[in-house]
mmCIF file of C-alpha atoms in Angstrom:
data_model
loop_
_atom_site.group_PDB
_atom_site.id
_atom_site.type_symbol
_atom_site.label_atom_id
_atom_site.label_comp_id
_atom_site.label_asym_id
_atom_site.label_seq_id
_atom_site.Cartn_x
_atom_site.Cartn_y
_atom_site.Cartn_z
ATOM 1 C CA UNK U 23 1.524 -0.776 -20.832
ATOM 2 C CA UNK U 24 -1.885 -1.035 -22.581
ATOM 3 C CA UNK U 25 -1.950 -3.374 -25.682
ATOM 4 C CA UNK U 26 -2.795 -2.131 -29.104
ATOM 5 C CA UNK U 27 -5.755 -3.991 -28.842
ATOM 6 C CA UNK U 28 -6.836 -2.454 -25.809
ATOM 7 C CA UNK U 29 -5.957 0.962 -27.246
ATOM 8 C CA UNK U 30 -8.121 0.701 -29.914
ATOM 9 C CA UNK U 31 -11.211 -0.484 -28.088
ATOM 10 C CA UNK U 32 -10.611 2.764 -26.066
ATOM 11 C CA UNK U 33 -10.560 4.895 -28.846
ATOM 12 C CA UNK U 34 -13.680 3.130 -30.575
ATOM 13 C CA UNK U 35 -16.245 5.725 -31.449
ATOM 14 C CA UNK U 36 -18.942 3.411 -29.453
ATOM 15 C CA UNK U 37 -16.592 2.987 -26.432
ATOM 16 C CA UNK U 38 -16.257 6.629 -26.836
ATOM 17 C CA UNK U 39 -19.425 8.039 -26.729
ATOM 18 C CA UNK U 40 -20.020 5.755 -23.757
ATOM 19 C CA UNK U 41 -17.767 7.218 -21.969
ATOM 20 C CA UNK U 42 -18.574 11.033 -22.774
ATOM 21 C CA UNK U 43 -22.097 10.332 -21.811
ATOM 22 C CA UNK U 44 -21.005 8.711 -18.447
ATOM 23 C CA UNK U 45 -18.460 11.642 -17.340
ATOM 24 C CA UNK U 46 -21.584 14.238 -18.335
ATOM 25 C CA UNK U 47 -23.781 12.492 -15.990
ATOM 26 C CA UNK U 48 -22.317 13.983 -13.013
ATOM 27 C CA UNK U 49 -24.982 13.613 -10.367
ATOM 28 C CA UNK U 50 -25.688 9.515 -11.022
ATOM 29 C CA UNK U 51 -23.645 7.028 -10.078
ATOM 30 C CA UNK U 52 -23.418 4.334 -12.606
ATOM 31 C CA UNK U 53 -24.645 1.075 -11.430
ATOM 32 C CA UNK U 54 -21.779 -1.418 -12.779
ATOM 33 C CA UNK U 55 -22.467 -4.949 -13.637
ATOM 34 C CA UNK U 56 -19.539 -6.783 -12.520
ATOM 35 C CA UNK U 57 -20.681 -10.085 -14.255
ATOM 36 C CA UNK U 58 -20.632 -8.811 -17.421
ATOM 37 C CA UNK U 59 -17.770 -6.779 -17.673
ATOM 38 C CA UNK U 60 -15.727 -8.417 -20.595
ATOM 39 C CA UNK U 61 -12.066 -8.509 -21.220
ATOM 40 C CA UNK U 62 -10.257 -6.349 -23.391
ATOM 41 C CA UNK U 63 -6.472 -7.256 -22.100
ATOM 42 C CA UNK U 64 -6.103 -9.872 -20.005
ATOM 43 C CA UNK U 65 -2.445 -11.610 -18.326
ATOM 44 C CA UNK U 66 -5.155 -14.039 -17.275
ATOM 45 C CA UNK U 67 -8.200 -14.067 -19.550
ATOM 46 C CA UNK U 68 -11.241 -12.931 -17.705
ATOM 47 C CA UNK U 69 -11.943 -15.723 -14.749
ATOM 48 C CA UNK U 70 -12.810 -13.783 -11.663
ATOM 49 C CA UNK U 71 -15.892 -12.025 -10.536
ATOM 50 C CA UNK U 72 -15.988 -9.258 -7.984
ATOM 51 C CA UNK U 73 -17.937 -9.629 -4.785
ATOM 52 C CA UNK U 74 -18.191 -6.381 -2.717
ATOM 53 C CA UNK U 75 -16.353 -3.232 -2.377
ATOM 54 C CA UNK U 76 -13.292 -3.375 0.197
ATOM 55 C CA UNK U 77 -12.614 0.345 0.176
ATOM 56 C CA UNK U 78 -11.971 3.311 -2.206
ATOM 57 C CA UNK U 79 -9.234 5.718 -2.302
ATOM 58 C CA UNK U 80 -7.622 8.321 -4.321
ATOM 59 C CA UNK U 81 -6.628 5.743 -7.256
ATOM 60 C CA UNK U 82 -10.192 3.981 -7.139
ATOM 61 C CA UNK U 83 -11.600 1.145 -5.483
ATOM 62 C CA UNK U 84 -10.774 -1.925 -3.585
ATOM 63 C CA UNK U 85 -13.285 -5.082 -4.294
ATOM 64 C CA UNK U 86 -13.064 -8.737 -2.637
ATOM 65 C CA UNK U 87 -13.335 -10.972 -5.724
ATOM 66 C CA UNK U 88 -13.122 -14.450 -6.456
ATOM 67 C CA UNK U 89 -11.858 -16.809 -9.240
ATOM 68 C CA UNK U 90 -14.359 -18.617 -11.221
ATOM 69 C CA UNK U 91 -14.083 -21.260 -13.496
ATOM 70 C CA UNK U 92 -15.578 -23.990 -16.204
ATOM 71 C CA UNK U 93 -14.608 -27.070 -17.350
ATOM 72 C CA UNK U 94 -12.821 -25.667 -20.086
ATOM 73 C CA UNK U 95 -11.306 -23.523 -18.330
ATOM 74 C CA UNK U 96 -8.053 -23.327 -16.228
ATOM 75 C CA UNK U 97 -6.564 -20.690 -13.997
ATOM 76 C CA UNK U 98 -3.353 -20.291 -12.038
ATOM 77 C CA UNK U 99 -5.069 -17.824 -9.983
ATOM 78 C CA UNK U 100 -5.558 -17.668 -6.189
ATOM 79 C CA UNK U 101 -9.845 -18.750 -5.244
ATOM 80 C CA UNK U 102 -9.917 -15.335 -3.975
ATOM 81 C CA UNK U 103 -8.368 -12.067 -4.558
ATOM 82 C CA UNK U 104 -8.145 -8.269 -4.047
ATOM 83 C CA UNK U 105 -9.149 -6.153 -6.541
ATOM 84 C CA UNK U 106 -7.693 -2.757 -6.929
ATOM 85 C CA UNK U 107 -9.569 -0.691 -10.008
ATOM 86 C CA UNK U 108 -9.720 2.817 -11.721
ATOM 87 C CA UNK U 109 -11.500 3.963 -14.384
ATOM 88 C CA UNK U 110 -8.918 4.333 -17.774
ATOM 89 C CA UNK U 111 -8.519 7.626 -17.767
ATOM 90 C CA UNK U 112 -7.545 7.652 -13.783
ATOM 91 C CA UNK U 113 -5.863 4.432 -13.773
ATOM 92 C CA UNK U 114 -1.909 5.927 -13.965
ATOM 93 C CA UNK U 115 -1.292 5.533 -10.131
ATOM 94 C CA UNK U 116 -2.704 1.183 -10.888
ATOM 95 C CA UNK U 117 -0.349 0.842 -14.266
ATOM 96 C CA UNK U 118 2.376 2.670 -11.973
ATOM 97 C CA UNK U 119 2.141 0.409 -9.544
ATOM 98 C CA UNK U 120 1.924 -2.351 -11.645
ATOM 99 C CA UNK U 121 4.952 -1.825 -13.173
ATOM 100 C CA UNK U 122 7.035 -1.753 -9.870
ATOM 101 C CA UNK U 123 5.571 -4.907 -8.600
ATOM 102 C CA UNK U 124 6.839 -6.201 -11.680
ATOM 103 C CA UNK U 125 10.272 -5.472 -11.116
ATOM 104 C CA UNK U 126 9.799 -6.029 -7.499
ATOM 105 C CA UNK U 127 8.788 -10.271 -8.364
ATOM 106 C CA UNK U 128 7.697 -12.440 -4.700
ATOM 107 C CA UNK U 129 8.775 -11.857 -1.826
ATOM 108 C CA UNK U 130 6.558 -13.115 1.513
ATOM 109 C CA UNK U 131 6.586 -9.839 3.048
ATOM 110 C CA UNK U 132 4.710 -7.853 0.650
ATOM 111 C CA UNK U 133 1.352 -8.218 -0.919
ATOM 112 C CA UNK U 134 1.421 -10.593 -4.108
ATOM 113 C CA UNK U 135 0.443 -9.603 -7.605
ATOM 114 C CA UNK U 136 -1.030 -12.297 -9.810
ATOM 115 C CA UNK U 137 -1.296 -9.871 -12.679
ATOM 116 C CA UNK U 138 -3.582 -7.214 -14.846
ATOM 117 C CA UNK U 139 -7.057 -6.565 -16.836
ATOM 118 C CA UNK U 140 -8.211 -4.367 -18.491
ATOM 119 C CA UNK U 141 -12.278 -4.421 -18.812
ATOM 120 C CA UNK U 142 -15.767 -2.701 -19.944
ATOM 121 C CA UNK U 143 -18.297 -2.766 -18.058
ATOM 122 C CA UNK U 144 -22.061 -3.183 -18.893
ATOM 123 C CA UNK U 145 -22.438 0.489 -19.051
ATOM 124 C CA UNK U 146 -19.187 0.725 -21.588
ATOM 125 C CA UNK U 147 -17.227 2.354 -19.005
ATOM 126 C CA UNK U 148 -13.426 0.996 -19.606
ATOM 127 C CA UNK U 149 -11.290 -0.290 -16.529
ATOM 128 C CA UNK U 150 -7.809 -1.541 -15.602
ATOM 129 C CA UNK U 151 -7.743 -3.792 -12.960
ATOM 130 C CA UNK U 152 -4.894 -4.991 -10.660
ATOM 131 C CA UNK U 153 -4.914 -8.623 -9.340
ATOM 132 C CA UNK U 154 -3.667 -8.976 -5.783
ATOM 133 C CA UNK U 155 -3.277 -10.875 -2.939
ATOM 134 C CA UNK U 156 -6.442 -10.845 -0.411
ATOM 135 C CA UNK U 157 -5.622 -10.377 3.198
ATOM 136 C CA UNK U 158 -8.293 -11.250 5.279
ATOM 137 C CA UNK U 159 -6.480 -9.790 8.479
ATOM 138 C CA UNK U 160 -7.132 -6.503 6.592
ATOM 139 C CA UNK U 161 -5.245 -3.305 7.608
ATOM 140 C CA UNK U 162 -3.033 -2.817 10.260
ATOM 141 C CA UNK U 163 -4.688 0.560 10.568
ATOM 142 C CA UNK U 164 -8.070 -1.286 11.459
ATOM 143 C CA UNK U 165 -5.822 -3.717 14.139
ATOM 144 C CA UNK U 166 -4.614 -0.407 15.872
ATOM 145 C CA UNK U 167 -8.010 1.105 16.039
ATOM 146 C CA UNK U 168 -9.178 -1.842 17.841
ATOM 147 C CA UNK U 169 -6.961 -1.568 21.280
ATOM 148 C CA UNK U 170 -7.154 1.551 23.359
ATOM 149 C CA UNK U 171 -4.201 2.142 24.435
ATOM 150 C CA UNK U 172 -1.599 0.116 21.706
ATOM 151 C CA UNK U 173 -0.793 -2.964 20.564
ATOM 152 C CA UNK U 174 1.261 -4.948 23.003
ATOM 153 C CA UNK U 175 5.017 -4.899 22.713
ATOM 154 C CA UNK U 176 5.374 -8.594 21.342
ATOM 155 C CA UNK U 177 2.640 -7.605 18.917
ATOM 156 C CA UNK U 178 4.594 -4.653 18.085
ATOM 157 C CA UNK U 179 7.774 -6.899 17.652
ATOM 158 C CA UNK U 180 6.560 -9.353 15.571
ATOM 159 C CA UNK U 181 4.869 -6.778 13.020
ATOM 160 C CA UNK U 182 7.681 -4.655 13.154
ATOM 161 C CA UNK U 183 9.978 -7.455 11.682
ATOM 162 C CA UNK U 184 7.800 -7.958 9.115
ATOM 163 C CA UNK U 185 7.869 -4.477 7.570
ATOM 164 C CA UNK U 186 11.526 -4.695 8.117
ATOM 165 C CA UNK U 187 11.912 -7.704 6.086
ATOM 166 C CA UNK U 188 9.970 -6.154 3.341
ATOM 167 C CA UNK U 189 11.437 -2.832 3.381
ATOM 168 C CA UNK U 190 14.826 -4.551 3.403
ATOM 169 C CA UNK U 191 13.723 -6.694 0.183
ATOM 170 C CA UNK U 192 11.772 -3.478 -1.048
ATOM 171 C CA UNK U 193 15.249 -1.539 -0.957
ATOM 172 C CA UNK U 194 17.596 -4.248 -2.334
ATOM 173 C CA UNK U 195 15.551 -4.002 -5.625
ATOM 174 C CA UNK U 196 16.569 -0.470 -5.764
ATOM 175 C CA UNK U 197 12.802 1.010 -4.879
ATOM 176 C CA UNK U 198 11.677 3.451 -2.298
ATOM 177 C CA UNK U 199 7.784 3.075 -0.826
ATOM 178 C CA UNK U 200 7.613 6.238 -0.099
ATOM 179 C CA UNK U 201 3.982 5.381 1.752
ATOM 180 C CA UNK U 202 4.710 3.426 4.694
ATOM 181 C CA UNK U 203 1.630 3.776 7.043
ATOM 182 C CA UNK U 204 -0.538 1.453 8.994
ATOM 183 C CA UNK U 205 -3.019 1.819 6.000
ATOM 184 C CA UNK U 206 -0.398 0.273 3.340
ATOM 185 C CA UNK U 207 0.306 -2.472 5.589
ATOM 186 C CA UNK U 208 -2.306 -5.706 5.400
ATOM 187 C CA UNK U 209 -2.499 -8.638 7.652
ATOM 188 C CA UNK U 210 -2.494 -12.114 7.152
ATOM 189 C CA UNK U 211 -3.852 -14.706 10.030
ATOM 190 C CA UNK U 212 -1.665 -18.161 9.987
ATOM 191 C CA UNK U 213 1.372 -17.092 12.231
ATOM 192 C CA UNK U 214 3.080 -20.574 13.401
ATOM 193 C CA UNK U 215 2.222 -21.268 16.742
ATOM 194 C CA UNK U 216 0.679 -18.382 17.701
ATOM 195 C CA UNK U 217 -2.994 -17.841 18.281
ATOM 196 C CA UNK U 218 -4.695 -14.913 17.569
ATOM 197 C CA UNK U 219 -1.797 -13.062 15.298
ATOM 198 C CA UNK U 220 -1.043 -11.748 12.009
ATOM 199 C CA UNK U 221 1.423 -11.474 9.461
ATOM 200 C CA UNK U 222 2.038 -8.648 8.090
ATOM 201 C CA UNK U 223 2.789 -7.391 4.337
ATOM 202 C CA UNK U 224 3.515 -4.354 2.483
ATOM 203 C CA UNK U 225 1.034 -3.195 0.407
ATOM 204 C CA UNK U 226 -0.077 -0.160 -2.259
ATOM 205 C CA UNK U 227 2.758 0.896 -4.440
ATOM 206 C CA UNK U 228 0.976 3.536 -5.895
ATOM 207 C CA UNK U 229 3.793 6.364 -5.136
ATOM 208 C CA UNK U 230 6.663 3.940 -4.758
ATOM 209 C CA UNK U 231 10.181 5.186 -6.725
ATOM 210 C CA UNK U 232 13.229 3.881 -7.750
ATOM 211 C CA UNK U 233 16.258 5.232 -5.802
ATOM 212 C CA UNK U 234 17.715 6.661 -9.221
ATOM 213 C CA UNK U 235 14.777 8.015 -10.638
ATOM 214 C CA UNK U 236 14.355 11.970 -9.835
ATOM 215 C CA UNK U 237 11.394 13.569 -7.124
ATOM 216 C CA UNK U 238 10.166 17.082 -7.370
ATOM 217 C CA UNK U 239 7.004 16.538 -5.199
ATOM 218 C CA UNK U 240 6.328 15.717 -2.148
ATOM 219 C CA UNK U 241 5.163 11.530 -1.894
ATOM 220 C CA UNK U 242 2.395 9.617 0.755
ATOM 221 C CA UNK U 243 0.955 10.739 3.435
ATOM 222 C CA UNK U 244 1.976 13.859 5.336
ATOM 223 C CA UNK U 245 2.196 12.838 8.758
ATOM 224 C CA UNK U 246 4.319 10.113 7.981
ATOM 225 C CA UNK U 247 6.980 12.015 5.953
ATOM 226 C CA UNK U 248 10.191 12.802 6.954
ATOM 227 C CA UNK U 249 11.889 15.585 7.412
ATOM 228 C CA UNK U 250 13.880 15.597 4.507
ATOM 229 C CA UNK U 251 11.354 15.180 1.903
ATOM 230 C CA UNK U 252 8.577 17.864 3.678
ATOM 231 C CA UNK U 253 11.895 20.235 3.516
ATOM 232 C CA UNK U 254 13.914 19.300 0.528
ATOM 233 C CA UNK U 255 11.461 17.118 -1.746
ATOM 234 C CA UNK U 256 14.532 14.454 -0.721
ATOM 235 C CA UNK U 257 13.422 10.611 -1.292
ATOM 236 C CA UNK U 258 15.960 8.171 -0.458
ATOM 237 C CA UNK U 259 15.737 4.351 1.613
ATOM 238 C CA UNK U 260 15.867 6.399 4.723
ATOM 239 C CA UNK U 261 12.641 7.879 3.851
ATOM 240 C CA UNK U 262 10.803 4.801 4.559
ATOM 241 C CA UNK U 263 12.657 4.396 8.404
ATOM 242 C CA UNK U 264 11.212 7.198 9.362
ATOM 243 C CA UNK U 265 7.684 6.437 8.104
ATOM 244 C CA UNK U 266 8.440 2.999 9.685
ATOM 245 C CA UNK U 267 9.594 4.375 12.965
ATOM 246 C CA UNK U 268 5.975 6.601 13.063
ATOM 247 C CA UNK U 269 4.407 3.468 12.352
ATOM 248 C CA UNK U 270 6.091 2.224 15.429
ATOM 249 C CA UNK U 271 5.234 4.948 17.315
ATOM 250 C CA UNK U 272 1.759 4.427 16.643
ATOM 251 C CA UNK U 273 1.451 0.622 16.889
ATOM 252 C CA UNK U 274 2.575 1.274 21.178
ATOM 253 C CA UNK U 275 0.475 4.067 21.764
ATOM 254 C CA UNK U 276 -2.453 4.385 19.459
ATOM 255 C CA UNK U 277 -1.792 7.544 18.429
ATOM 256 C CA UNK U 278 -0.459 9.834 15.464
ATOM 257 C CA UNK U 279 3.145 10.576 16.300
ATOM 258 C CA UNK U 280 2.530 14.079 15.497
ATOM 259 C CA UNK U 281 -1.142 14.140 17.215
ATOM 260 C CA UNK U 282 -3.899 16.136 15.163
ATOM 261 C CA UNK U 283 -2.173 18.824 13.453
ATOM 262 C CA UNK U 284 -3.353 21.452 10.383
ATOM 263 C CA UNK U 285 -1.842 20.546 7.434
ATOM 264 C CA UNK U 286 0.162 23.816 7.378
ATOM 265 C CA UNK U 287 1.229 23.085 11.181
ATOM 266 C CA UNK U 288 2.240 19.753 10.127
ATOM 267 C CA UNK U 289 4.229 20.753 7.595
ATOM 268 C CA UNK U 290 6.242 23.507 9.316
ATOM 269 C CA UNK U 291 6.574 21.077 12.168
ATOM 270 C CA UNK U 292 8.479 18.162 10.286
ATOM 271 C CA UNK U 293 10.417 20.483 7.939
ATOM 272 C CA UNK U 294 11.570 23.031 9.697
ATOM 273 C CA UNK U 295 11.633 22.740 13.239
ATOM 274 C CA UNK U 296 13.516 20.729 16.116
ATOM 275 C CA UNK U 297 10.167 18.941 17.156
ATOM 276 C CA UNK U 298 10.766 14.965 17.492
ATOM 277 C CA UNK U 299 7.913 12.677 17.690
ATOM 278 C CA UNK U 300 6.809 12.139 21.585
ATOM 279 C CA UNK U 301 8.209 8.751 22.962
ATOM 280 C CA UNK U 302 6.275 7.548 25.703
ATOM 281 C CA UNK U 303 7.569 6.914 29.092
ATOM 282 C CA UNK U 304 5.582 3.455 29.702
ATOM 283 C CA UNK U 305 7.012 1.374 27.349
ATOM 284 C CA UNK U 306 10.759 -0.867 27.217
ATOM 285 C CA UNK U 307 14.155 0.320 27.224
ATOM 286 C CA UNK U 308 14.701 -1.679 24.323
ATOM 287 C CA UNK U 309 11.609 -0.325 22.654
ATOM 288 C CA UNK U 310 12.626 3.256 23.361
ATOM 289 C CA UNK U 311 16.099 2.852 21.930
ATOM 290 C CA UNK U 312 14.767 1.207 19.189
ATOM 291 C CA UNK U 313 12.754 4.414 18.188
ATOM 292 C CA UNK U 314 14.942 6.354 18.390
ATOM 293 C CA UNK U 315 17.402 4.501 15.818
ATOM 294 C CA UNK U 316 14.115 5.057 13.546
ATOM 295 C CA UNK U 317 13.194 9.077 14.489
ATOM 296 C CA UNK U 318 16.282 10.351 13.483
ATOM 297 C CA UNK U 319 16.040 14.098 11.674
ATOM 298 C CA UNK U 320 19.324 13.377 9.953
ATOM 299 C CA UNK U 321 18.823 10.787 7.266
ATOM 300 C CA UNK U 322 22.458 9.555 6.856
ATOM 301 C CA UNK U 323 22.011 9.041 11.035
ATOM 302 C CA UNK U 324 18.807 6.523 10.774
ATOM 303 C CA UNK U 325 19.247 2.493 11.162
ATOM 304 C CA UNK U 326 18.551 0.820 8.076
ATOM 305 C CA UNK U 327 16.228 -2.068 7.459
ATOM 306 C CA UNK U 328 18.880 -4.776 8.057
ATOM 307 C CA UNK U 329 20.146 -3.011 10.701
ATOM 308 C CA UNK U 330 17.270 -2.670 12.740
ATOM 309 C CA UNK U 331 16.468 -6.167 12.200
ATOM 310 C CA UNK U 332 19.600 -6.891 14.255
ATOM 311 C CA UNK U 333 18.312 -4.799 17.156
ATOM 312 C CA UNK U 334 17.824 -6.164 20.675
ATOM 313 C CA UNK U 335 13.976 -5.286 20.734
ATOM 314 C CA UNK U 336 13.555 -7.555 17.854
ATOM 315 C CA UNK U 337 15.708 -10.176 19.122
ATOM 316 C CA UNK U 338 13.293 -11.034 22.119
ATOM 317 C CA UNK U 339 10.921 -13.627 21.684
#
């Protein structure tokens, strides 16, 4: 994944000794000179400068950054861009999901990647960088938060078909998500003939698998994990229905389809008990079907994507 030449910039006794000193320096965080952070490995060369921090996570951080260029130089990169960055030495969950989006190529439904960098920073710190599409809608997460009481139902609609789309594209390339939340899915404003919307696109691939490739842990975020994988560390495209169908869930009402839980509550709830997700009384008949094609304990007994795309809630305009 890393080039030799990379690799041996790492391994440098003066990149080395950098670094020591920075991990021993527990209590200061280093200040980071974005401007002149210089490329070691490049799909690009380095022609972008980051702005300000988006968000951080468990993989690293998030930054809104922008393409610059010279007269002497030429990029095929977007004026603006998303970020995503780790230190080296944390950076397998970035080169992990690098790899899938690889093999995954363009589709309009989930977040584009323009390509890789590795870079040093000012302080000699080393870091790989992934180069993705900016949504300026943001999260669907932060969309949610905003209404009270739910999105409305043609809201709801037109977002679900999105994630549809992409999870039906996702799982034709033979990969699982395995994170499907309202966090992982960005926004995009533009949507023909319709003021005020989004479109939505699948993003952070961080824990995504192929269908053939074996699981032994549990993957993404609890609440939004099926019942099959909580019980039986069992990954498969049905998975990522049920995560949808939470999302769903929580797009109508505003709420966690499991409510606020322990962790070990949680658990023993999804795994091994009866307990279905709480489907409200106020919303469509179409809407409440299609839920329950989604919240399904039995995995062989869930809709898939391209099924539920054919579904009379999605079919209104």
């Amino acid at each position: 994944v890393i080039s030799s030449s990379s690799s041996s910039a790492r391994k440098s006794p003066k990149h080395a000794s950098k670094w020591y000193a920075f991990v021993k320096r527990k209590k200061k965080t280093p200040v980071v000179r974005f401007k002149e952070a210089t490329a070691l490995e490049s799909s690009h060369g380095l022609s972008w400068t980051k702005v300000r921090l988006l968000g951080k996570g468990g993989f690293g951080s998030v930054f809104y950054a922008k393409t610059r260029t010279t007269n002497n130089q030429k990029t095929n990169l977007p004026s603006e861009m998303a970020v995503k960055s780790a230190i080296m030495l944390r950076s397998s969950s970035l080169i992990h999901e690098k790899r899938v989006l690889c093999h995954l190529g363009n589709s309009p439904h989930v977040v584009r990647f323009y390509g890789h960098e590795v870079t040093v920073t000012a302080n000699g710190v080393i870091v790989y960088n992934l180069l993705l599409e900016y949504c300026s809608g943001l999260s669907l997460q932060r969309q949610i938060r905003k209404s009270d009481h739910g999105l409305a139902e043609s809201d709801v609609r037109s977002y679900s078909r999105d994630i549809l789309r992409g999870l039906k594209y996702i799982h034709s390339r033979g990969y699982i998500h395995c994170d499907i939340k309202p966090a992982n899915i960005l926004l995009m404003p533009g949507r023909p003939n319709r003021n005020g919307t989004f479109r939505a696109k699948i993003a952070d691939f961080g824990v995504a698998k192929a269908v053939n490739e074996e699981c032994h842990n549990l993957r993404g975020t609890l609440r939004f994990m099926s019942p099959e994988s909580v019980r039986d560390r069992k990954i498969e495209y049905a998975t990522d229905i049920w995560a949808f169908g939470c999302v769903v869930l929580e797009m109508l009402t505003a709420k966690s389809a499991w409510g606020y839980r322990r962790v070990k509550d949680l658990k023993e709830v999804i795994g091994y008990s009866d307990e279905m997700p709480k489907i409200p009384t106020n919303i469509s008949e179409n809407a409440t079907d299609f839920l329950s094609r989604c919240l399904v304990r039995i995995a062989a007994y869930r809709w898939s994507a391209d099924m539920l795309l054919q579904h009379p809630f999605l079919s209104v305009n």
